[in-house]
Each structure stands twice: as structure tokens, then as C-alpha cells.
Amino acid sequence: MQEEQRYQKLKEIVQIYLPDDVSVDNITMDSNFTQELNINSANLVDIVLDVEDAFDIMLENEDMDGMQTVKDALLIIDTKLAEK
Amino acid sequence: MSRVVVTGMGVCAPNGIGLPEFTKALKNGISGIRFYEELEQLKFGCQIAGKPIIENINLNNYFTNLQLRGLNASGVLYGVIAGKDAWQDAGLPIVSEGSPDWDSGVVFGTGILGVDKFREAIYQVDDGNVRRLGSTTVIQTMASGISAYLGGMLGCGNQVTTNSSACTTGTEAILMGYERIKSKKAVRVLVGSCSDSGPYVWGGFDAMRILPRGFNANPYKASRPMSASASGFIPGSGAGALVLESLESALQRNATIYAEILGGNINSGGQRGGGTMTAPNNEAVVRCIKSAVNDSSITSKEIDAINGHLTATTKDTVEIQNWSNALGLSNKDFPYINSFKSMFGHCLAAAGSIECVATLLQFREKQLFGTINCEDVHPEISTMVDISKIPQTTIDFEPKIIAKASFGFGDVNACIIFSAYNR
């Protein structure tokens, strides 16, 4: 899977959890999930589960702690996919 | 002390969702009790039940897509439909941003919430997959989930809580909201209750052998309150909701007033004097009704109609005896009496609130809705109540005061006195 494809796939997941006043166009590589996209921190748990299902990987607690921005998430996904 | 009136109502019942459909069903004696193949496959003795048909409801009118994601708590669906409809019916705004409405609260009861979600969670946990539960398992399965969902959706900043007292839950919630407004601690309270659907809620009752087993092929005939052939209650589910408001606020807003709450009482028989976990202490029932009448500063003769608890078991006779003793009225002096459980079964924790919504619709319609399936009134009941006082079809009648009671497991009782609003 190409990097752009992975980014699009992640955007589709994140989009579901955006509050009504944040549009999908607001998502960039540098977006912080809770601070900038205003995603409820409880929903980060659900994003992780959706990422696991979409990429067929498993994330550990420390991976979740380091997942602040879209870029962080893509890096973790890349690492996990490389380990497979 | 504030006078308290009802200014909005919503309902999600087995025989109708929303006030227009529900009113039509009640007027025409339309039953919402149906056969469920799932219950047959699971080898239930009673394979019929009352369940709101929400398949045709656009849930996006009530929930965001995110809220609907993984939502598997039928009580939350029913409660939010009824609760938001009631709020809208009252013409009240939804707080958008900034401060909540500090004067508005929620008292919305349930017996058990999110049973199907809890089942999902149990399978995940037992498989060692606790990490896969997601973020909404707690809010869907905590009892107060329903008041939390509603309080957040509407932006209520007063007390937001959930009460639980078995089959008195809904009626108790109304009295709790009433007390809070009366004592000026709130101006408006959304009150009501919900009950989940499904085999995991109803199974325990089937196991107790208190549900009828002989009507699986004939569901509409199964719930037979006050009848000689009553053989048990039909399990139901759904939600009812009422907006209670101080009279002052209602008049200021020029709101539609369905009725006034004159008073009421809640008590328990303490599981003494004949009372048990599952049977009422009759002295407590009589005291509860009597003190509700006293609290309302009326005499029992002023009561035009009663909406009983009347579940369609052989105990209906005892309930009638208790009403007769408490009010000191019998035969032709006994008020009109009906039981809506004949049309939607016993909706458990939601029973009291759904039945109060139905009770209050009678003021607006200037009618008393008939009790179906009691063409063979129990002979012991007809010695206490003249048969003309048990309408089997809807009659034109302008009630001024209606008494409503609910009783529940744990030997708990609640009684409310409603009045048509008099300026």
C-alpha cells in the first residue's frame, strides 16, 4: 500500500469522529487529534481499534500514548506494517 | 411552593411511537403485542412481547452518526426518542454552546440499561479481548446512561439522574421531578423512564412462570387485565417522557398545559405484613393511595378515573380491593378504571411513564381509553366495581382528576394525582 493510500484510509477513519463543526478538509498531516480536530479523547480508543481493523495490525498501549497527530499515527502504522 | 404542570410529552411504545400514532392506537384499542420467532427459538414459554417498532424511525433525527456507531442499547434508543420528542413538544430550545440551562434537569429511570451491549462486552472480556471494548461500553451500560445521554443532548444544568425501583420506576421519576420543581430547586425537569427489549431482560420473568404460555398464536388476546381469564403479564419495553414545569414558567412561555400534578406519594411495604420481594403489602398500597389523595388536598370522591397498575395476573383482584379500601368507594361510586397494559403489555421500568403519558392524553382527548380483553371481567372484581366503570372501548368523558399508581418488585409503591389544568 502506498503512503498516500494509507493517509487516505486513516482520514476516512478519523472523519467519523470529528465534531459537527470540524470538516474533513481540516485534517492535515500535522493535525493534533484532540487539540486541533477537537476529537473527544475517549474516541481515540475507538480510532485505534478502527486502525487495527483497517490495517490488520495490533497497537500497544505505548503506541497509543505516542499517537498525538495524524503524522504520529501514520508513522506507527508504517512501523507495524513493516514488522509484519 | 410552585405548582407543577406537564407541558410536553413523548412516547416510544409497542403500539405507537410519537403522540399521534400512540393516541390513535389507544383510542382504537390497537395492541402492540406480537409474536417473536427469536423467543420461540430460545425455547421461551411466553413467545410474545411488546416492542416499539423503531425500524421506520429515522434515528438521525435523534442521534449523530457518531452516537449511533456501535450503539446497541435499545433502552437508550427508546429513551432518547421519547425524551427529545417531549422536549420538542414542550417547545423548549436545545442549548447549543456556552452555559447549560441551570434551571432544567433530567430524572429518567431504568431497570437495567444496554443489556445487548453488555452481552457484547461479556463475550469480548471472556475472550481476553478487553482492549477491544471501545469507548462507549460504559456509557451504554451504566444505569444513568439514559439521563446522561438526554442531559447532554439538551444541555441541562440542573440535577441529571436516573432512578430505579422496578415497575414503579417511571411513576417515581415523575414524583421526583415534581418534588424538585415544587421546592423551587428546578424550573423544568424532563422525567420518564425506559426499558430495554429482548430475551435477556424478559428471560428471568419467563423462568418465574409468571408470563402466559397459552397465547403464542394469539398475541392480541394475551394481555387481559381485570379479566377472569388473566393468566400473567406480557413483557414489554419502550419509554415514556414528560416535561414537568413550574406553572409560573409555563404561563410565561405560554406553553400548552396537558395537566397539573396535584400531589402524590411513594412508599414501601417493607416486605412485611404479607408483602414480599414480589408481592405487595396491601396495607402499604392502601396507605400510599390514601396519602397521595391527602397530599393533593382533594377527597376521593373527586377522582373521576383511575389508571391502575393492573398487570393481568390473578393479583388484579387484590389491587382493585386495595383501591376500593383506600378510596372508600365501591360499585357505582367507584371511579372509572382502565389498564393500558392490555394494549402494550407490562413495559417494566418504562410502564409507569408510558402509562402516565397515555393517562394524560385522556384529558386532551376528553375521552377514557378502553381496556381491551376484559370482556369476561373477573367475578370478584364485579362484586367491588360496577361493570359500567370498566369501559372496554373508548368512551367520551371529560375527566377532571385521574389517579395513577404503579407497584414494583421490592414491595414498592407510587401514586400520583393528576388534574385537568384549572386557571
Coordinates of C-alpha atoms in Angstrom, one line a residue:
Chain A
M1 CA 0.0 0.0 0.0
Q2 CA 1.3 3.4 -1.0
E3 CA 1.8 6.1 1.6
E4 CA -0.9 8.3 0.1
Q5 CA -3.4 5.4 0.2
R6 CA -2.6 4.9 3.9
Y7 CA -3.1 8.6 4.6
Q8 CA -6.5 8.5 2.8
K9 CA -7.5 5.4 4.7
L10 CA -6.6 7.0 8.0
K11 CA -8.5 10.2 7.1
E12 CA -11.6 8.1 6.4
I13 CA -11.4 6.6 9.9
V14 CA -10.7 9.9 11.7
Q15 CA -13.5 11.7 9.8
I16 CA -16.1 9.6 11.7
Y17 CA -15.0 11.0 15.0
L18 CA -14.9 14.7 14.0
P19 CA -17.3 17.0 15.9
D20 CA -20.0 18.6 13.7
D21 CA -18.2 21.9 13.4
V22 CA -14.9 20.4 12.1
S23 CA -14.8 19.5 8.4
V24 CA -12.7 16.7 6.9
D25 CA -10.8 19.4 5.0
N26 CA -9.3 20.4 8.3
I27 CA -7.4 17.2 8.5
T28 CA -3.7 17.6 7.6
M29 CA -0.5 15.6 8.4
D30 CA 0.2 17.9 11.4
S31 CA -3.3 17.9 12.9
N32 CA -3.4 17.1 16.6
F33 CA -6.4 14.8 17.2
T34 CA -7.7 16.3 20.4
Q35 CA -6.3 19.8 20.4
E36 CA -6.9 20.8 16.8
L37 CA -9.5 18.4 15.4
N38 CA -11.4 18.6 18.8
I39 CA -11.9 14.9 18.8
N40 CA -13.2 13.6 22.2
S41 CA -10.2 11.9 23.9
A42 CA -12.4 8.9 24.7
N43 CA -12.8 8.4 20.9
L44 CA -9.0 8.0 20.4
V45 CA -9.6 4.5 21.8
D46 CA -12.1 3.8 19.0
I47 CA -9.8 5.3 16.4
V48 CA -7.1 2.9 17.5
L49 CA -9.5 -0.1 17.2
D50 CA -10.6 1.1 13.7
V51 CA -7.0 1.5 12.6
E52 CA -6.2 -2.1 13.9
D53 CA -9.1 -3.5 11.8
A54 CA -8.3 -1.4 8.7
F55 CA -4.6 -2.2 8.6
D56 CA -4.7 -5.6 10.2
I57 CA -2.2 -4.6 12.9
M58 CA -2.2 -4.5 16.7
L59 CA -1.2 -1.4 18.6
E60 CA 0.2 -1.5 22.1
N61 CA -0.5 1.0 24.9
E62 CA 2.8 2.8 24.3
D63 CA 1.9 3.2 20.6
M64 CA -1.4 4.8 21.7
D65 CA 0.4 7.2 24.0
G66 CA 2.6 8.4 21.2
M67 CA -0.3 9.0 18.8
Q68 CA -0.9 12.7 19.1
T69 CA -1.1 13.8 15.5
V70 CA -2.1 12.3 12.1
K71 CA 1.7 12.1 11.3
D72 CA 2.3 10.1 14.5
A73 CA -0.4 7.7 13.6
L74 CA 0.9 7.1 10.1
L75 CA 4.4 6.5 11.5
I76 CA 3.1 3.9 13.9
I77 CA 1.1 2.3 11.1
D78 CA 4.2 2.2 8.9
T79 CA 6.3 0.6 11.6
K80 CA 3.7 -2.0 12.4
L81 CA 3.2 -2.9 8.8
A82 CA 7.0 -3.2 8.3
E83 CA 7.2 -5.6 11.2
K84 CA 4.6 -7.9 9.7
Chain B
M1 CA -44.0 26.3 46.7
S2 CA -44.5 26.1 43.0
R3 CA -47.5 24.5 41.3
V4 CA -46.3 21.9 38.8
V5 CA -47.7 21.2 35.3
V6 CA -47.0 19.0 32.4
T7 CA -46.1 20.9 29.3
G8 CA -44.6 18.3 26.9
M9 CA -44.8 14.5 26.3
G10 CA -43.1 11.9 24.2
V11 CA -43.5 8.2 23.9
C12 CA -41.9 5.2 22.3
A13 CA -44.4 2.4 22.9
P14 CA -45.0 -1.0 21.4
N15 CA -48.3 0.2 19.9
G16 CA -47.1 3.6 18.8
I17 CA -44.1 5.9 18.6
G18 CA -44.9 9.6 19.0
L19 CA -48.1 11.1 20.4
P20 CA -50.3 11.0 17.2
E21 CA -49.7 7.3 16.5
F22 CA -49.9 6.3 20.2
T23 CA -53.1 8.3 20.7
K24 CA -54.7 6.6 17.7
A25 CA -53.8 3.2 19.0
L26 CA -55.2 3.8 22.4
K27 CA -58.4 5.2 21.1
N28 CA -59.0 2.2 18.9
G29 CA -57.8 -0.5 21.2
I30 CA -54.8 -1.4 18.9
S31 CA -52.4 -3.9 20.5
G32 CA -48.6 -3.7 20.2
I33 CA -48.1 -7.2 21.4
R34 CA -46.6 -9.5 18.8
F35 CA -45.1 -13.0 18.4
Y36 CA -41.2 -13.1 18.2
E37 CA -39.6 -16.0 16.5
E38 CA -36.4 -15.3 18.4
L39 CA -38.2 -16.2 21.7
E40 CA -39.6 -19.4 20.2
Q41 CA -36.1 -20.4 19.1
L42 CA -34.8 -19.7 22.5
K43 CA -37.5 -22.0 24.0
F44 CA -39.3 -19.3 25.9
G45 CA -42.6 -20.4 27.3
C46 CA -44.1 -17.0 26.5
Q47 CA -43.0 -16.1 22.9
I48 CA -44.9 -12.9 22.7
A49 CA -43.9 -9.4 23.8
G50 CA -44.3 -5.7 23.4
K51 CA -41.6 -3.9 21.5
P52 CA -41.6 -0.5 19.8
I53 CA -41.2 -0.7 16.0
I54 CA -38.3 1.7 15.6
E55 CA -37.2 0.3 12.2
N56 CA -39.2 3.0 10.4
I57 CA -37.8 5.8 12.6
N58 CA -35.0 8.0 11.2
L59 CA -32.6 7.8 14.1
N60 CA -30.6 10.7 12.6
N61 CA -33.3 12.9 13.8
Y62 CA -32.3 12.0 17.4
F63 CA -28.6 10.9 17.2
T64 CA -25.4 12.0 15.4
N65 CA -23.8 9.3 13.2
L66 CA -21.0 9.1 15.8
Q67 CA -23.5 8.5 18.6
L68 CA -25.2 5.7 16.5
R69 CA -21.9 4.0 15.9
G70 CA -21.8 0.7 17.9
L71 CA -25.0 1.8 19.8
N72 CA -26.5 -1.4 21.0
A73 CA -28.7 -0.3 23.9
S74 CA -32.4 -0.4 23.0
G75 CA -33.3 1.5 26.2
V76 CA -31.2 4.4 25.1
L77 CA -32.8 4.5 21.7
Y78 CA -36.3 4.4 23.2
G79 CA -35.5 6.9 25.9
V80 CA -33.8 9.4 23.7
I81 CA -36.7 9.2 21.1
A82 CA -39.3 9.8 23.9
G83 CA -37.2 12.4 25.8
K84 CA -36.3 14.6 22.8
D85 CA -39.8 14.4 21.4
A86 CA -41.2 15.5 24.8
W87 CA -38.7 18.5 24.9
Q88 CA -39.7 19.5 21.4
D89 CA -43.4 19.0 22.2
A90 CA -42.9 21.5 25.1
G91 CA -41.5 24.0 22.7
L92 CA -38.2 24.2 24.6
P93 CA -34.9 25.1 22.9
I94 CA -31.8 22.9 22.9
V95 CA -28.8 24.7 24.5
S96 CA -26.2 25.0 21.8
E97 CA -23.0 26.5 23.2
G98 CA -21.7 28.0 26.4
S99 CA -23.5 27.5 29.7
P100 CA -26.1 24.8 30.1
D101 CA -29.7 25.6 31.2
W102 CA -29.1 25.7 35.0
D103 CA -32.9 25.6 35.7
S104 CA -33.6 22.4 33.7
G105 CA -32.9 18.9 34.9
V106 CA -33.5 15.2 33.9
V107 CA -34.8 12.4 36.1
F108 CA -35.0 9.4 33.8
G109 CA -35.2 6.0 35.3
T110 CA -34.5 2.5 34.1
G111 CA -34.3 -1.1 35.5
I112 CA -31.3 -2.2 33.5
L113 CA -29.7 -0.5 30.5
G114 CA -27.8 -1.7 27.5
V115 CA -28.3 -5.4 28.1
D116 CA -27.3 -6.3 24.5
K117 CA -24.2 -4.1 24.7
F118 CA -23.3 -5.7 28.0
R119 CA -23.6 -9.1 26.3
E120 CA -21.2 -8.0 23.6
A121 CA -18.8 -6.8 26.3
I122 CA -19.0 -10.1 28.2
Y123 CA -18.1 -12.1 25.2
Q124 CA -15.1 -9.8 24.5
V125 CA -13.9 -9.9 28.1
D126 CA -14.2 -13.7 28.4
D127 CA -12.2 -14.0 25.2
G128 CA -9.4 -11.9 26.7
N129 CA -10.2 -9.0 24.4
V130 CA -11.0 -6.3 27.0
R131 CA -8.9 -3.9 24.9
R132 CA -11.4 -4.2 22.1
L133 CA -14.4 -2.9 24.1
G134 CA -14.3 0.6 22.7
S135 CA -15.2 3.8 24.4
T136 CA -19.0 3.5 24.7
T137 CA -19.4 0.3 26.7
V138 CA -19.6 2.1 30.0
I139 CA -22.0 4.9 28.9
Q140 CA -24.3 2.4 27.2
T141 CA -24.5 0.0 30.2
M142 CA -24.4 2.3 33.2
A143 CA -27.9 2.7 34.5
S144 CA -27.6 6.5 34.4
G145 CA -26.6 6.3 30.7
I146 CA -30.1 7.3 29.7
S147 CA -30.2 10.5 31.8
A148 CA -26.6 11.3 30.8
Y149 CA -27.4 11.0 27.0
L150 CA -30.5 13.2 27.4
G151 CA -28.9 15.7 29.7
G152 CA -26.0 16.2 27.3
M153 CA -28.2 16.4 24.2
L154 CA -30.5 19.0 25.7
G155 CA -27.8 20.9 27.7
C156 CA -29.4 20.5 31.1
G157 CA -27.5 22.0 34.0
N158 CA -29.8 21.1 36.9
Q159 CA -29.9 17.6 38.6
V160 CA -29.4 14.9 35.9
T161 CA -30.1 11.5 37.4
T162 CA -31.6 8.0 37.0
N163 CA -33.8 6.3 39.5
S164 CA -34.6 2.6 39.7
S165 CA -37.4 1.0 41.6
A166 CA -38.5 -1.9 39.4
C167 CA -42.0 -1.4 37.9
T168 CA -42.7 1.8 39.8
T169 CA -39.6 3.5 38.2
G170 CA -41.5 5.7 35.7
T171 CA -44.1 6.9 38.2
E172 CA -41.4 7.5 40.8
A173 CA -39.4 9.6 38.3
I174 CA -42.4 11.9 37.8
L175 CA -42.8 12.4 41.5
M176 CA -39.1 13.1 42.0
G177 CA -39.2 15.8 39.3
Y178 CA -42.4 17.1 40.8
E179 CA -40.9 17.5 44.2
R180 CA -37.8 19.2 42.8
I181 CA -39.9 21.8 41.0
K182 CA -42.3 22.2 43.8
S183 CA -39.5 23.0 46.2
K184 CA -38.1 25.5 43.7
K185 CA -34.8 23.7 43.2
A186 CA -35.6 23.4 39.4
V187 CA -37.9 25.1 37.0
R188 CA -38.2 22.3 34.5
V189 CA -37.4 18.6 34.7
L190 CA -37.6 16.1 31.9
V191 CA -38.9 13.0 33.7
G192 CA -39.6 9.5 32.4
S193 CA -38.2 6.0 32.1
C194 CA -37.1 3.4 29.6
S195 CA -36.8 -0.3 29.5
D196 CA -34.6 -2.4 27.1
S197 CA -36.2 -5.1 24.9
G198 CA -35.1 -8.7 24.4
P199 CA -34.7 -12.1 25.7
Y200 CA -32.1 -11.2 28.3
V201 CA -34.5 -8.8 30.0
W202 CA -37.6 -10.9 29.7
G203 CA -36.0 -14.4 30.4
G204 CA -36.0 -14.1 34.2
F205 CA -39.7 -13.4 34.2
D206 CA -40.4 -16.4 31.9
A207 CA -38.3 -18.5 34.3
M208 CA -40.5 -17.3 37.2
R209 CA -43.5 -18.7 35.3
I210 CA -45.5 -15.5 35.6
L211 CA -45.9 -15.0 31.9
P212 CA -48.8 -16.6 30.0
R213 CA -47.8 -19.5 27.8
G214 CA -51.2 -20.2 26.1
F215 CA -51.4 -17.2 23.8
N216 CA -48.3 -17.6 21.5
A217 CA -50.6 -18.0 18.5
N218 CA -52.9 -15.2 19.6
P219 CA -50.8 -12.3 20.9
Y220 CA -53.5 -9.5 20.7
K221 CA -55.7 -11.5 23.2
A222 CA -52.9 -12.3 25.6
S223 CA -52.9 -9.3 28.0
R224 CA -56.1 -9.5 29.9
P225 CA -56.2 -7.1 32.9
M226 CA -59.1 -7.5 35.3
S227 CA -60.4 -10.5 33.3
A228 CA -61.4 -13.9 34.7
S229 CA -59.1 -15.5 32.2
A230 CA -56.0 -13.3 33.0
S231 CA -53.0 -15.6 33.2
G232 CA -50.0 -13.4 33.6
F233 CA -48.4 -10.3 32.2
I234 CA -46.9 -9.8 28.8
P235 CA -43.3 -8.4 28.9
G236 CA -42.9 -5.1 27.2
S237 CA -40.4 -2.4 26.6
G238 CA -40.1 1.2 25.4
A239 CA -40.0 4.7 27.0
G240 CA -42.3 7.5 28.1
A241 CA -41.2 11.1 28.8
L242 CA -42.9 14.2 30.3
V243 CA -41.7 17.7 30.7
L244 CA -42.6 19.0 34.1
E245 CA -42.5 22.7 34.6
S246 CA -43.4 25.3 37.3
L247 CA -46.8 26.8 36.5
E248 CA -45.2 30.2 36.5
S249 CA -42.7 29.3 33.8
A250 CA -45.3 27.5 31.7
L251 CA -47.6 30.6 31.8
Q252 CA -44.7 32.9 31.0
R253 CA -43.8 30.8 27.9
N254 CA -47.5 30.5 27.0
A255 CA -46.9 26.7 26.9
T256 CA -49.6 24.1 26.2
I257 CA -50.5 22.5 29.6
Y258 CA -51.6 18.9 29.5
A259 CA -52.4 18.6 33.2
E260 CA -51.4 19.7 36.7
I261 CA -49.8 17.4 39.3
L262 CA -51.8 17.9 42.5
G263 CA -49.7 15.6 44.6
G264 CA -48.6 12.0 45.2
N265 CA -46.8 9.6 47.4
I266 CA -44.1 6.9 47.3
N267 CA -43.8 4.2 50.0
S268 CA -42.8 0.6 50.6
G269 CA -44.4 -2.3 52.4
G270 CA -41.1 -3.2 53.8
Q271 CA -41.7 -6.9 52.8
R272 CA -43.7 -7.3 56.0
G273 CA -47.4 -7.9 56.7
G274 CA -47.9 -10.1 53.6
G275 CA -45.5 -8.1 51.5
T276 CA -42.6 -10.0 49.9
M277 CA -39.9 -9.3 47.3
T278 CA -42.5 -10.0 44.7
A279 CA -45.9 -9.4 46.4
P280 CA -47.3 -6.2 47.8
N281 CA -48.1 -5.5 51.5
N282 CA -51.7 -4.4 51.0
E283 CA -51.7 -2.1 53.9
A284 CA -48.8 -0.2 52.3
V285 CA -50.6 0.1 48.9
V286 CA -53.7 1.5 50.7
R287 CA -51.6 3.9 52.7
C288 CA -49.8 5.1 49.5
I289 CA -53.0 5.8 47.7
K290 CA -54.7 7.5 50.7
S291 CA -51.7 9.7 51.4
A292 CA -51.5 10.7 47.7
V293 CA -55.1 11.8 47.9
N294 CA -54.4 13.7 51.1
D295 CA -51.3 15.3 49.7
S296 CA -53.4 16.6 46.8
S297 CA -56.0 18.2 49.1
I298 CA -58.9 16.5 47.4
T299 CA -61.4 14.0 48.5
S300 CA -61.5 10.5 47.0
K301 CA -65.0 11.2 45.6
E302 CA -63.5 13.9 43.3
I303 CA -61.4 11.2 41.4
D304 CA -63.1 10.6 38.1
A305 CA -60.8 7.9 36.8
I306 CA -58.0 5.5 37.8
N307 CA -55.3 4.1 35.6
G308 CA -54.3 1.1 37.6
H309 CA -51.1 -0.9 37.7
L310 CA -53.2 -3.9 36.7
T311 CA -50.7 -6.2 35.0
A312 CA -53.2 -9.0 34.1
T313 CA -52.3 -11.5 36.7
T314 CA -54.7 -13.1 39.3
K315 CA -53.5 -10.3 41.6
D316 CA -55.6 -7.7 39.8
T317 CA -58.4 -8.5 42.1
V318 CA -56.3 -7.7 45.1
E319 CA -55.3 -4.3 43.5
I320 CA -59.0 -3.4 43.0
Q321 CA -59.7 -4.3 46.6
N322 CA -56.9 -2.0 47.7
W323 CA -58.2 0.9 45.6
S324 CA -61.7 0.4 46.9
N325 CA -60.4 0.3 50.5
A326 CA -58.1 3.3 50.1
L327 CA -60.8 5.5 48.4
G328 CA -63.7 4.2 50.4
L329 CA -65.6 3.8 47.2
S330 CA -67.3 0.8 45.5
N331 CA -69.8 -0.4 42.9
K332 CA -71.4 2.6 41.1
D333 CA -69.4 5.1 43.3
F334 CA -66.1 3.6 42.2
P335 CA -64.3 5.8 39.6
Y336 CA -63.8 4.6 36.0
I337 CA -60.8 2.4 35.9
N338 CA -58.6 1.2 33.0
S339 CA -55.3 -0.6 32.2
F340 CA -53.3 0.2 29.1
K341 CA -51.2 -2.9 29.7
S342 CA -54.0 -4.7 27.8
M343 CA -52.6 -3.0 24.6
F344 CA -48.8 -2.9 25.1
G345 CA -48.1 -5.3 28.0
H346 CA -46.1 -4.6 31.0
C347 CA -43.2 -2.3 30.0
L348 CA -41.4 -2.9 33.3
A349 CA -39.3 0.1 34.3
A350 CA -41.0 2.0 31.4
A351 CA -44.5 1.1 32.4
G352 CA -45.2 4.0 34.7
S353 CA -44.0 6.7 32.3
I354 CA -45.7 5.3 29.2
E355 CA -48.9 4.8 31.1
C356 CA -48.8 8.3 32.5
V357 CA -48.4 9.7 29.0
A358 CA -51.5 7.7 28.0
T359 CA -53.4 8.8 31.1
L360 CA -52.7 12.5 30.4
L361 CA -53.8 12.1 26.7
Q362 CA -57.2 11.4 28.1
F363 CA -57.5 15.0 29.4
R364 CA -56.7 16.4 26.0
E365 CA -58.9 14.0 24.1
K366 CA -61.8 14.3 26.6
Q367 CA -62.1 10.5 26.5
L368 CA -61.2 7.5 28.6
F369 CA -59.4 4.8 26.6
G370 CA -60.9 1.3 26.9
T371 CA -59.3 -1.7 28.4
I372 CA -59.3 -4.5 25.8
N373 CA -59.5 -8.2 26.5
C374 CA -61.6 -7.9 29.7
E375 CA -65.0 -8.9 28.2
D376 CA -65.0 -11.5 31.0
V377 CA -64.5 -9.2 34.0
H378 CA -63.3 -11.3 37.0
P379 CA -66.4 -12.1 39.1
E380 CA -64.6 -10.9 42.3
I381 CA -63.9 -7.6 40.6
S382 CA -67.5 -7.1 39.6
T383 CA -68.6 -7.5 43.2
M384 CA -66.5 -4.4 44.0
V385 CA -66.8 -2.3 40.9
D386 CA -69.9 -1.8 38.8
I387 CA -69.2 -3.2 35.3
S388 CA -70.1 0.2 33.7
K389 CA -67.0 1.6 35.4
I390 CA -64.7 -0.6 33.4
P391 CA -65.0 0.7 29.8
Q392 CA -64.0 -2.0 27.3
T393 CA -63.9 0.5 24.4
T394 CA -63.1 4.2 24.5
I395 CA -65.8 6.5 25.9
D396 CA -66.4 10.2 25.6
F397 CA -65.8 11.6 29.1
E398 CA -64.2 14.8 30.3
P399 CA -62.1 13.7 33.3
K400 CA -61.2 16.4 35.9
I401 CA -59.0 14.3 38.3
I402 CA -57.2 11.0 37.4
A403 CA -55.3 8.8 39.9
K404 CA -52.4 6.7 38.6
A405 CA -50.5 4.1 40.6
S406 CA -47.6 1.8 39.9
F407 CA -46.2 -1.1 42.1
G408 CA -43.0 -3.0 41.8
F409 CA -40.8 -5.8 43.0
G410 CA -39.2 -5.0 46.3
D411 CA -42.7 -4.1 47.7
V412 CA -42.5 -0.5 46.4
N413 CA -45.5 1.7 45.5
A414 CA -46.1 5.1 43.9
C415 CA -49.3 7.0 43.3
I416 CA -49.8 10.4 41.5
I417 CA -52.9 12.5 41.4
F418 CA -53.3 14.4 38.1
S419 CA -55.8 17.2 37.4
A420 CA -57.0 18.9 34.3
Y421 CA -55.5 22.4 34.4
N422 CA -57.7 25.0 36.0
R423 CA -56.6 28.6 35.6

